[in-house]
Amino acid sequence: MFFYEPILVICIVLLGLMINSAVQLRREIKQLSVALEKEKHKRSFPLLAFELDVEGRSLYITNDSYCYAKKIAIQDFDLTLHMGFEKHLTLKFDMIDLLKPGKREKITFRVFDHGHEITSSDSPNLVYYFPDTKVTFHIHFENIEEDRFESLVINEGKEFIVKHTERLDDAGTPNPTPPIKPRPSKPLIKEKSL
């Protein structure tokens, strides 16, 4: 009887250790599963940002995510410039077919004044007014799996801020998945180093 008691105690201790290990293993698996879902979400969720090069008179869109963005359409918008007098213009943007992860592309646009196109070689000079003018960009785009997204980007001070990016359903309305949190984009005015 004495011989069986130590073995019984050892078996109970080993059983307890195995149960504890199984519980910890299950907890680790759950944490890894959550981390995997977050990575999948990041890899399928394009994050687009804007960069302004005043010296080069150019506006760029950058893909700051791990996935491709395609069919990028920036909604046309009205712009009021204050140049000693108020000038009301409409900017119409060309669609960007594809933007690879980590890449940027120059945004091209046409300028209209009361419905008449006035785009000229001087039109890129409008980027000088972006830091002083409240500009809001509504962007519609897709990822490579053809999931649709909408993003809102505004300029605050010298930065473009991504206010939200939401996944859209087939009808074009926001999907109940949580939106990406606001984050600052790259600095609005790019300075050249000597």
Coordinates of C-alpha atoms in Angstrom, one line a residue, residues 3-190:
F3 CA 4.3 1.6 -2.7
Y4 CA 1.2 2.6 -4.5
E5 CA 0.7 6.0 -2.8
P6 CA 3.8 7.7 -4.2
I7 CA 2.9 6.5 -7.7
L8 CA -0.6 7.7 -7.2
V9 CA 0.6 11.2 -6.1
I10 CA 3.1 11.3 -9.0
C11 CA 0.3 10.4 -11.5
I12 CA -2.0 13.1 -10.0
V13 CA 0.8 15.7 -10.3
L14 CA 1.5 14.6 -13.9
L15 CA -2.2 14.7 -14.8
G16 CA -2.4 18.2 -13.2
L17 CA 0.6 19.4 -15.2
M18 CA -0.8 18.0 -18.4
I19 CA -4.1 19.7 -17.9
N20 CA -2.4 23.0 -17.1
S21 CA -0.2 22.6 -20.3
A22 CA -3.3 21.9 -22.3
V23 CA -5.0 25.0 -21.0
Q24 CA -2.0 27.2 -21.7
L25 CA -1.6 25.6 -25.2
R26 CA -5.3 26.4 -25.9
R27 CA -4.7 30.0 -24.8
E28 CA -1.7 30.4 -27.0
I29 CA -3.5 28.9 -30.0
K30 CA -6.4 31.4 -29.5
Q31 CA -3.9 34.4 -29.3
L32 CA -2.1 33.1 -32.5
S33 CA -5.5 32.8 -34.2
V34 CA -6.4 36.4 -33.3
A35 CA -3.0 37.6 -34.6
L36 CA -3.4 35.6 -37.8
E37 CA -6.8 37.2 -38.4
K38 CA -5.3 40.7 -37.9
E39 CA -2.5 39.9 -40.4
K40 CA -5.1 38.7 -42.9
H41 CA -7.1 41.9 -42.4
K42 CA -4.0 44.0 -42.9
R43 CA -3.0 42.1 -46.0
S44 CA -6.4 42.6 -47.6
F45 CA -7.0 46.2 -46.5
P46 CA -5.3 48.8 -48.7
L47 CA -4.3 52.0 -46.9
L48 CA -3.8 55.0 -49.3
A49 CA -2.1 58.3 -48.3
F50 CA -1.2 61.5 -50.0
E51 CA 2.1 63.2 -50.4
L52 CA 2.5 66.8 -51.7
D53 CA 5.8 67.9 -53.4
V54 CA 5.4 71.6 -53.7
E55 CA 8.7 72.1 -55.4
G56 CA 7.9 69.5 -58.0
R57 CA 4.3 70.9 -58.2
S58 CA 2.9 67.4 -57.8
L59 CA 0.5 65.5 -55.7
Y60 CA 1.1 61.8 -55.1
I61 CA -0.9 58.9 -53.8
T62 CA 1.0 56.2 -51.9
N63 CA 0.0 52.7 -51.0
D64 CA 1.1 52.2 -47.3
S65 CA -0.2 48.7 -47.0
Y66 CA 0.7 45.1 -47.8
C67 CA -1.8 44.6 -50.6
Y68 CA -2.5 45.9 -54.1
A69 CA -5.0 48.7 -54.6
K70 CA -6.8 49.0 -57.9
K71 CA -9.4 51.1 -59.6
I72 CA -8.5 54.1 -57.5
A73 CA -11.1 56.8 -58.1
I74 CA -10.8 60.2 -56.4
Q75 CA -14.2 61.9 -56.3
D76 CA -14.3 65.3 -58.1
F77 CA -14.5 68.2 -55.8
D78 CA -14.9 72.0 -55.8
L79 CA -12.0 74.1 -54.6
T80 CA -12.2 77.8 -53.6
L81 CA -8.9 79.6 -53.9
H82 CA -8.2 82.9 -52.2
M83 CA -5.8 84.9 -54.5
G84 CA -6.8 88.4 -53.5
F85 CA -10.2 87.4 -54.8
E86 CA -12.2 84.1 -54.6
K87 CA -11.8 81.7 -57.5
H88 CA -14.2 78.7 -57.6
L89 CA -12.8 75.7 -59.5
T90 CA -13.7 72.0 -59.9
L91 CA -11.0 69.4 -59.9
K92 CA -11.6 66.1 -61.8
F93 CA -9.2 63.3 -61.2
D94 CA -8.1 60.5 -63.5
M95 CA -8.5 56.9 -62.3
I96 CA -5.4 55.0 -61.3
D97 CA -5.6 51.4 -62.5
L98 CA -3.2 49.7 -60.0
L99 CA -1.0 50.8 -57.2
K100 CA 1.5 48.2 -55.7
P101 CA 2.3 48.0 -52.0
G102 CA 4.8 50.6 -50.9
K103 CA 4.6 52.5 -54.3
R104 CA 3.4 55.9 -55.1
E105 CA 1.9 57.4 -58.3
K106 CA 1.4 61.0 -59.4
I107 CA -2.2 62.1 -59.3
T108 CA -3.3 63.8 -62.5
F109 CA -6.3 66.1 -62.6
R110 CA -8.2 68.4 -64.9
V111 CA -9.4 71.9 -63.8
F112 CA -12.8 73.3 -64.6
D113 CA -14.2 76.8 -64.1
H114 CA -18.0 76.8 -64.3
G115 CA -18.1 73.7 -66.4
H116 CA -15.4 74.8 -68.9
E117 CA -12.1 73.0 -68.9
I118 CA -9.2 75.4 -68.2
T119 CA -6.5 72.8 -67.6
S120 CA -3.2 74.1 -68.7
S121 CA 0.5 73.8 -68.0
D122 CA -0.1 76.2 -65.1
S123 CA -2.6 73.9 -63.4
P124 CA 0.0 72.0 -61.3
N125 CA 0.5 75.4 -59.6
L126 CA -2.7 74.8 -57.8
V127 CA -0.8 72.4 -55.4
Y128 CA 0.7 75.6 -53.8
Y129 CA -2.7 76.4 -52.4
F130 CA -3.5 73.0 -50.9
P131 CA -1.7 73.7 -47.5
D132 CA -3.8 76.9 -47.0
T133 CA -7.1 75.5 -48.3
K134 CA -9.3 72.9 -46.6
V135 CA -9.2 70.0 -49.0
T136 CA -11.2 66.8 -48.6
F137 CA -10.6 63.7 -50.8
H138 CA -13.2 60.9 -51.1
I139 CA -11.5 57.9 -52.6
H140 CA -13.1 54.7 -53.8
F141 CA -10.9 51.7 -54.6
E142 CA -10.6 47.9 -54.5
N143 CA -8.1 45.3 -53.4
I144 CA -6.9 42.5 -55.6
E145 CA -9.8 40.3 -54.4
E146 CA -12.2 43.0 -55.7
D147 CA -13.4 44.0 -52.2
R148 CA -14.5 47.6 -52.4
F149 CA -13.3 50.4 -50.0
E150 CA -13.9 54.0 -49.3
S151 CA -11.4 56.4 -47.7
L152 CA -11.7 60.0 -46.5
V153 CA -8.5 62.1 -46.5
I154 CA -8.3 65.7 -45.4
N155 CA -5.5 68.1 -44.9
E156 CA -4.9 69.6 -41.4
G157 CA -2.1 72.0 -41.3
K158 CA 0.8 70.6 -43.2
E159 CA -0.3 66.9 -43.2
F160 CA -2.9 64.8 -45.0
I161 CA -4.9 62.8 -42.4
V162 CA -6.7 59.6 -43.3
K163 CA -9.9 60.1 -41.4
H164 CA -11.3 56.6 -42.1
T165 CA -11.1 53.7 -44.5
E166 CA -14.1 51.4 -44.7
R167 CA -14.9 48.2 -46.5
L168 CA -18.1 48.6 -48.7
D169 CA -20.6 45.9 -49.4
D170 CA -21.8 45.1 -53.0
A171 CA -24.4 47.9 -52.8
G172 CA -21.7 50.5 -52.0
T173 CA -22.7 51.0 -48.4
P174 CA -20.2 50.7 -45.5
N175 CA -19.8 47.1 -44.2
P176 CA -20.1 46.5 -40.5
T177 CA -16.4 45.6 -40.2
P178 CA -14.5 48.0 -38.0
P179 CA -12.9 50.9 -39.9
I180 CA -9.2 51.5 -39.8
K181 CA -8.3 54.1 -37.2
P182 CA -7.2 57.6 -38.3
R183 CA -3.5 58.1 -38.8
P184 CA -1.4 60.9 -40.1
S185 CA 0.0 60.6 -43.6
K186 CA 3.5 61.6 -44.6
P187 CA 4.3 65.3 -44.2
L188 CA 2.3 67.4 -46.6
I189 CA 5.2 69.5 -47.8
K190 CA 8.3 67.5 -48.9

